[in-house]
Each structure stands twice: as C-alpha cells, then as structure tokens.
Amino acid sequence: MEHHTCVLIIGAGQAAAVLARELRSLGYAGSITLVGDETHLPYERPPLSKDVLKTTTSDDSIFLQKAAFYQEQGIILLLGTTVQSLDCAKRQATLDNGQVWQFEHAVLATGGTARELALLPAAQSNALYLRTLDDALALRARLRPGLHVMVVGGGFMGLELASSAHETGALVSIVEAAPRLLARSAPALLSQWLLERFQSHGIAVHLGHGVRQAHFLPDGARPVQLELDDGHTLNGDLAIVAAGLQANSTLARASGIAVDDLTAGIIVDRQGRTSADDIYAAGDCTTQVCPDTATRLRIESWQNANEQARQVAHLIADQTPPERPVCWFWTDVLGCNIQMLGLGKPELDYQVRGTMNNTDETVKFMLLAFEGRHLQHAIAVNAGAELRALRTIMEQNLPVDPDLLLNPATKLRDYVKHITRT
C-alpha cells in the first residue's frame, strides 16, 4: 500500500523539527511526515554533552516539542524507522518497514554520525561515543567521582565532555593529536587560554600526540590503556572518543544526489536546494559550496541547523526566504560561556578586549579580529551581551574604529547605536 505526503522529512532531529514547525507557522496546510531512526521525539543535541550528563532529573527539556504539538499540527511522526531507498524521479521513498511513500517535496535532514576510531571501536564497552540521547544516558550512567576518564579529541565536543566529566567528580585527561586545542576552529590565543584553564582545574592535557595503541584489560585496575605516539602511556577506566562528525549522506549518494567528495556533505545552495528537483537538505548533513571561491562550508552548529531549516520551509511554502544571519556558535566549558560571531580565518590577527586571565573569579573578555576598519570575527568569554551588540555591525558590514571597540570603557551598545545613525 502506498502512502502520500506533501512534504517528507527524512530525519527527525533539530533541523527536521524546526522545518516542520516553521512550515506550519508560515501557514503551510499540506501534509508533513517526519521519518527518524531514533525512537525519541525530536530533540536538541547541544545539551547532550553538558546538562544531560550532569543531571539526574528529567531530560524532557531537550525535546523541541511535546508529542501533543505534532498531533495538533497534523504532523505524522514515523520514529524508529529509516528510509532504505529514495527515487528522486518518481518522488518515492521506501522505508525499512516496507511502506512506500509518495511525496511532492523531500528534505534530507539526516544529520551525522560520530567518527569512529579503529583503535577504539564502539563495540568495546569501555570506549564510548556521543551522538544520540541514548549515548548520553549510557555515558551518564558510567560517570562517577573518582572514575578516570580519558577524552580523545580536543575539539569543542571533547572539551565539553571533559568539562562535564570533571564536574561529576571524575579524574580527566585529554588527548589531542594537534599541537593545540581547537586547532581548526579557534585562534591560538583562545587555545592557550583554554589549555591553562583546563590545567588549572587539574585536568591533564596531552597535545601533539595521537593514540598509537589501545589495550582493553578486563581484569586490570584501570581497564583501558592508551599508548601515545610519543611513547607515553595513559591508564584509565573509560575512553570517551570525540573525533569529529561524519555527514550522513549515504542515502543521498545512493539516490544520485550530489555529495561533496571532500566533506561528504550533501551539496546545497544558500536556500538548501540539492541537485535534485524539489529535494532539499538541511543541518549537519549538508555542505554549501561558495560559487565564487569554491570554499566548502559544512557547519555543524545549532544555529545552522535552524537557519537552513527556515530557508527550506520558506521555499516549500512559496515564500521569500529571510536573509541568513551572521554565523553564531556557543559552548560552555568549566563554568565559562564562549560565543563566536562570524567565521574565523587562519590569517586573522586577534586582539583582546578586557583582561584575559584564569586567576580572576569572574573571567570576562573578548577576542576581536579586524580587516581594516571592518570586524570579521568576534569571540566572547562570559560576555554574551557585548557580543550581541556587535551583531548589527557584522550584519551590515559597518566600518568601525578598532581602538574604540577594543577599549573596555566603550559601551558597545551605545557605540553601535551611534554609528548606525551616522
């Protein structure tokens, strides 16, 4: 028996749920069906490495909508189900339960999977990966005071996991093959500050050396042993691997939809269109290729998933998509909220607004990077309000006085109001 839906959303994560909600808010009256392989309602992923790991209370707050919302809005949820094949020409999807769904529009919101290291296979009970709510609950059940946790990976996810494990009372070590923390996504100034902060909290950080061998010793006092490529050996109870995310583009590739060979992301334009007519993609599974520079952007962030979903919703609802906002990202580690506005580049020179140290009880500073009189990238540590004041400057590409922006005495909100009036 064939089923029909106007919009088939493949995936039931954040981008999928925001897309469905946005369609209804735009007045779209067509049928909407979400197909997701997890059994949970669509939820937000950022809390998985933070609040979910540190609390024993209800996890209901991470769900984007309650079950009643989908019922009231006439949105069909097919959870615990996957799409086995997608025929773009026939506009037809076959599910693993045998159902065949015809659609008018399809959206791939398939997200990604944690990149697995061969030396630390997920099949090992003492090697854990974090991508899903079930992963987070399994890890939370293992964390306890005195547990020796070795986090493999010094990117944002690795630092969040190390911070959360530390807050539960675990003893934590970080192993990062790159010469510094956040080597691909943050300037050296922030990397060094984070290194000092983690070390000041008693967290050992091993930089510049990857894992050469891993041994699992079920009878040992410390059942996991990691040999680094400098000959150093770490012994612990649990290895948590944060080695990055792989875009889940297998279905798209098998369906003949263009996938970027370098990033493995589904290629989309600024509005989320794929190479197939009336098939879109949004979220962590996508790669946008800039037509002018051929720069490949696969942005794994809460904001990007939301904004791409909104772009696609407007196209399907036959409405003009809104302007994309400046890229924004946030994380919380060791009691500090870190936010980034704009996209950083290796050649940028960052300057400090405020005092950048780890000795004050309340740390607060910003790192600003300029190209001439234009602000290109801003990083705020416990200074979210100040960062919000800079959004208008970057969105309108307004020329500024760098010295005034870097001066802590300058009230940024007043300054922005002043230059927008002139």
XYZ file of C-alpha atoms in Angstrom:
422
model
C 0.000 0.000 0.000
C 1.344 3.398 -0.965
C 1.135 6.434 1.280
C 1.211 10.071 0.228
C 2.559 13.190 1.887
C 3.189 16.675 0.589
C 6.469 17.032 2.496
C 8.580 14.054 3.511
C 11.302 14.981 6.003
C 13.948 12.279 6.235
C 15.446 12.592 9.689
C 13.819 13.623 12.945
C 16.434 15.784 14.628
C 16.610 19.507 15.198
C 16.622 20.648 11.572
C 13.666 18.359 10.810
C 11.567 19.530 13.750
C 12.296 23.215 13.131
C 11.399 22.769 9.456
C 8.044 21.177 10.288
C 7.258 23.846 12.871
C 8.268 26.650 10.508
C 6.100 25.293 7.700
C 3.052 25.397 9.930
C 3.909 28.870 11.234
C 4.051 30.069 7.610
C 0.539 28.781 7.051
C 1.523 25.729 5.023
C -1.509 23.406 5.055
C -0.078 20.403 3.199
C 0.637 17.099 4.907
C 4.013 16.713 6.635
C 5.693 13.432 7.579
C 8.914 13.008 9.585
C 10.835 9.729 9.408
C 13.553 9.188 12.028
C 15.624 6.202 13.111
C 15.550 7.088 16.823
C 12.533 6.300 18.978
C 12.659 9.616 20.850
C 10.778 12.739 19.883
C 12.992 15.248 18.027
C 15.422 16.853 20.475
C 18.277 19.340 20.700
C 21.786 17.889 20.707
C 23.881 20.608 22.448
C 22.668 19.607 25.956
C 23.807 16.001 25.451
C 27.435 16.788 26.247
C 26.558 19.242 29.006
C 23.368 19.310 31.095
C 22.215 15.772 30.294
C 25.494 14.333 31.571
C 25.433 16.331 34.793
C 21.849 15.864 35.986
C 19.730 13.002 37.194
C 16.493 14.924 36.669
C 14.075 14.627 33.760
C 15.505 15.093 30.288
C 12.202 16.390 28.850
C 13.602 19.891 28.404
C 15.733 18.823 25.444
C 12.727 17.856 23.316
C 11.898 20.537 20.779
C 8.160 19.996 21.046
C 5.873 17.780 23.093
C 4.051 14.910 21.413
C 0.798 16.891 21.515
C 2.281 19.554 19.234
C 2.742 17.117 16.360
C -0.774 15.745 16.825
C -2.335 19.201 16.941
C -0.408 20.339 13.850
C -1.195 17.213 11.868
C 2.467 16.231 11.562
C 2.994 12.493 11.190
C 5.956 11.052 13.122
C 7.385 7.737 11.959
C 10.012 7.072 14.635
C 12.319 4.083 14.930
C 12.153 3.872 11.139
C 14.617 4.518 8.319
C 14.351 5.311 4.619
C 16.042 2.488 2.729
C 15.837 3.992 -0.742
C 14.857 7.240 -2.394
C 13.749 7.512 -6.023
C 14.107 11.168 -6.960
C 12.473 10.832 -10.373
C 9.392 9.023 -9.057
C 9.383 11.087 -5.852
C 9.094 7.948 -3.841
C 10.722 6.686 -0.630
C 10.770 3.100 0.603
C 11.012 2.569 4.355
C 12.550 -0.338 6.231
C 9.068 -1.395 7.371
C 8.040 -1.941 3.783
C 5.944 1.197 3.428
C 6.270 3.236 0.235
C 5.672 6.996 0.500
C 4.997 9.303 -2.420
C 5.926 12.939 -1.863
C 5.839 16.333 -3.536
C 8.852 17.688 -1.659
C 11.511 15.796 0.298
C 14.021 17.183 2.757
C 17.133 15.301 3.823
C 17.842 16.183 7.448
C 19.885 13.083 8.163
C 22.495 14.736 10.380
C 25.706 12.876 11.033
C 27.352 10.097 12.986
C 30.278 10.182 15.377
C 33.530 9.334 13.585
C 34.747 6.031 14.978
C 38.427 5.266 15.532
C 39.562 1.767 14.615
C 41.734 1.533 17.742
C 38.772 2.469 19.944
C 35.775 0.642 18.463
C 32.322 1.457 19.775
C 31.807 -2.277 20.303
C 34.165 -2.037 23.287
C 32.202 -1.400 26.469
C 34.895 0.972 27.767
C 35.105 3.077 24.591
C 32.119 5.417 24.346
C 30.958 7.823 21.661
C 28.369 10.588 21.968
C 25.869 11.477 19.288
C 22.406 10.456 20.486
C 20.336 10.823 23.635
C 20.790 7.108 24.309
C 24.574 7.597 24.045
C 24.387 10.419 26.601
C 22.268 8.387 29.026
C 24.670 5.443 28.752
C 27.633 7.717 29.464
C 25.854 9.446 32.350
C 25.259 6.076 33.977
C 29.008 5.428 33.921
C 30.301 8.748 35.226
C 31.058 8.918 38.951
C 33.526 10.582 41.333
C 36.991 9.072 41.098
C 36.461 7.494 37.678
C 39.486 8.102 35.445
C 38.186 9.319 32.074
C 40.393 9.760 29.012
C 38.844 12.034 26.392
C 40.299 11.504 22.917
C 39.817 14.730 20.991
C 40.405 18.369 21.851
C 37.704 19.999 19.730
C 34.541 21.593 21.080
C 32.850 18.263 21.790
C 35.919 16.866 23.515
C 36.259 19.920 25.740
C 32.571 19.851 26.661
C 32.797 16.164 27.544
C 35.942 16.706 29.606
C 34.327 19.627 31.430
C 31.136 17.691 32.199
C 33.035 14.613 33.368
C 35.158 16.812 35.626
C 32.038 18.367 37.144
C 30.735 14.909 38.041
C 33.915 14.307 40.071
C 35.754 12.169 37.533
C 39.515 12.425 37.002
C 40.014 13.608 33.434
C 42.764 13.550 30.816
C 42.513 14.960 27.284
C 44.456 13.555 24.331
C 44.665 15.742 21.215
C 46.847 14.897 18.225
C 47.019 18.526 17.061
C 49.555 20.873 18.676
C 46.811 22.879 20.395
C 43.183 22.685 21.498
C 40.520 23.748 18.974
C 43.240 23.886 16.338
C 40.780 24.026 13.417
C 38.195 26.372 14.859
C 39.769 28.929 17.217
C 42.752 31.272 17.291
C 45.896 30.321 19.166
C 45.153 32.945 21.836
C 41.959 31.157 22.865
C 43.603 27.735 22.587
C 46.323 28.723 25.041
C 43.847 30.278 27.454
C 41.726 27.126 27.414
C 44.790 24.941 27.950
C 45.735 26.919 31.034
C 42.163 26.846 32.324
C 41.831 23.078 31.980
C 45.205 22.537 33.610
C 44.277 24.869 36.484
C 41.286 22.595 37.171
C 43.542 19.570 37.459
C 42.767 18.190 34.001
C 45.807 16.721 32.243
C 46.124 17.751 28.591
C 48.362 15.830 26.166
C 48.896 17.778 22.930
C 50.644 16.931 19.685
C 50.461 13.164 20.058
C 47.735 10.772 18.965
C 46.826 7.301 20.178
C 49.166 4.650 18.747
C 47.698 1.628 20.505
C 44.762 0.917 22.786
C 44.505 -2.046 25.131
C 41.417 -3.189 26.977
C 42.260 -5.132 30.131
C 39.103 -6.522 31.744
C 40.976 -7.729 34.823
C 43.062 -4.606 35.330
C 42.570 -1.980 37.998
C 42.458 0.532 35.130
C 40.902 -1.430 32.257
C 41.810 0.946 29.416
C 45.383 1.646 28.409
C 46.271 4.177 25.709
C 49.757 4.302 24.209
C 50.509 7.678 22.633
C 52.823 8.029 19.679
C 55.455 9.703 21.872
C 55.688 6.537 23.995
C 53.643 7.942 26.870
C 51.062 5.559 28.381
C 47.770 6.552 29.989
C 45.770 4.166 32.158
C 42.114 4.783 32.933
C 38.650 3.389 33.390
C 36.933 4.782 30.340
C 37.826 6.281 26.963
C 35.401 8.827 25.511
C 36.083 9.491 21.853
C 35.290 12.893 20.328
C 36.951 12.539 16.926
C 34.531 14.588 14.878
C 31.337 14.069 12.926
C 30.727 12.330 9.616
C 27.914 13.686 7.480
C 25.192 11.106 6.975
C 24.946 11.351 3.182
C 24.763 7.672 2.216
C 21.113 7.825 1.165
C 21.685 10.975 -0.882
C 24.674 9.493 -2.702
C 22.800 6.245 -3.439
C 19.921 8.315 -4.824
C 22.131 10.215 -7.259
C 22.044 13.481 -5.309
C 25.327 15.402 -5.483
C 27.603 14.889 -2.466
C 30.859 16.748 -1.923
C 33.804 14.353 -2.145
C 35.938 16.345 0.282
C 33.476 16.890 3.146
C 30.995 14.059 2.346
C 28.202 16.596 2.852
C 25.137 16.861 0.604
C 25.776 19.846 -1.666
C 23.194 22.608 -1.224
C 22.836 26.218 -2.262
C 22.116 29.030 0.186
C 18.432 28.075 0.324
C 19.017 24.351 0.838
C 18.329 23.114 -2.699
C 20.131 19.911 -3.695
C 20.964 18.785 -7.231
C 17.557 17.040 -7.471
C 14.370 18.972 -8.181
C 12.139 19.572 -5.150
C 14.554 17.766 -2.844
C 16.292 19.833 -0.195
C 18.707 19.242 2.662
C 19.374 20.962 5.976
C 21.596 20.593 9.022
C 24.799 18.685 9.737
C 24.482 16.533 6.609
C 24.973 19.480 4.230
C 27.853 21.264 2.546
C 27.481 24.630 0.890
C 29.996 25.381 -1.867
C 30.567 29.082 -2.457
C 30.202 29.669 -6.223
C 32.788 32.471 -6.247
C 35.620 30.895 -4.266
C 34.717 27.164 -4.275
C 35.059 27.318 -0.481
C 33.317 24.379 1.155
C 31.310 25.071 4.281
C 29.933 22.242 6.383
C 28.856 23.987 9.550
C 27.919 21.753 12.470
C 26.002 24.080 14.733
C 22.653 24.611 16.410
C 22.160 27.876 14.558
C 22.989 26.477 11.138
C 20.504 23.624 11.516
C 17.785 26.106 12.462
C 18.552 28.620 9.728
C 18.854 26.089 6.922
C 15.537 24.580 8.024
C 13.894 28.018 7.876
C 15.272 28.665 4.392
C 13.854 25.385 3.097
C 10.497 25.948 4.805
C 10.081 29.294 3.048
C 10.852 27.770 -0.342
C 8.356 24.934 0.135
C 5.729 27.387 1.380
C 6.427 29.514 -1.730
C 7.575 32.496 0.302
C 10.723 34.600 0.062
C 13.420 33.174 2.341
C 14.781 35.529 5.013
C 18.330 36.824 4.952
C 20.775 34.429 6.579
C 22.175 35.883 9.832
C 25.846 36.083 10.702
C 27.183 32.714 11.830
C 26.944 32.249 15.583
C 28.203 29.435 17.786
C 28.317 28.833 21.531
C 29.708 26.363 24.042
C 30.028 26.037 27.835
C 33.194 24.657 29.431
C 34.419 24.803 33.031
C 31.912 27.447 34.065
C 32.598 29.710 31.095
C 30.208 30.573 28.293
C 32.050 31.030 24.994
C 30.307 32.523 21.970
C 31.603 33.200 18.465
C 30.181 35.570 15.866
C 31.242 35.342 12.235
C 33.630 32.897 10.591
C 37.268 32.889 11.598
C 40.160 32.558 9.171
C 43.732 31.437 9.927
C 45.248 34.718 8.737
C 43.220 36.914 11.109
C 45.014 38.769 13.890
C 43.062 38.724 17.150
C 43.246 41.425 19.800
C 41.952 41.333 23.344
C 39.197 43.488 24.797
C 39.285 43.214 28.584
C 41.548 41.077 30.745
C 42.391 37.598 29.539
C 43.403 35.515 32.539
C 42.454 32.484 34.562
C 43.067 33.960 38.010
C 40.017 36.185 38.462
C 36.984 34.519 39.975
C 34.852 36.035 37.211
C 36.585 35.833 33.834
C 35.305 38.135 31.093
C 36.950 39.185 27.844
C 36.561 39.301 24.076
C 38.838 38.492 21.161
C 38.227 40.687 18.118
C 39.707 40.339 14.626
C 39.566 43.147 12.056
C 40.320 43.562 8.377
C 40.987 47.275 8.094
C 38.009 49.002 9.727
C 35.703 46.004 9.458
C 35.083 43.477 12.227
C 35.439 39.972 10.819
C 35.249 37.649 13.826
C 34.383 38.097 17.491
C 34.779 35.670 20.393
C 33.217 36.404 23.768
C 34.029 34.642 27.023
C 31.283 35.362 29.566
C 30.450 38.457 27.516
C 27.372 37.407 25.562
C 25.588 40.742 25.965
C 28.525 42.609 24.474
C 28.699 40.160 21.604
C 25.025 40.669 20.786
C 25.694 44.385 20.453
C 28.202 43.646 17.685
C 25.791 41.619 15.559
C 24.435 44.691 13.745
C 27.959 45.806 12.865
C 28.753 42.497 11.213
C 25.381 42.028 9.538
C 25.582 45.472 7.922
C 29.371 45.321 7.439
C 29.724 48.747 9.045
C 33.164 50.369 9.307
C 34.278 50.846 12.908
C 37.080 52.317 14.957
C 39.000 49.232 16.176
C 40.580 51.148 19.046
C 37.176 52.114 20.414
C 35.832 48.576 20.137
C 38.877 47.197 21.949
C 38.611 49.747 24.759
C 36.735 48.123 27.704
C 35.404 51.560 28.653
C 33.442 51.776 25.398
C 29.798 50.824 25.882
C 29.296 48.704 22.794
C 25.534 49.049 22.608
C 25.759 52.859 22.675
C 28.586 52.808 20.150
C 26.593 50.652 17.744
C 23.559 52.935 18.066
C 25.796 55.902 17.292
C 27.375 54.526 14.118
C 24.077 53.199 12.761
C 22.636 56.729 12.994
C 25.532 58.346 11.125
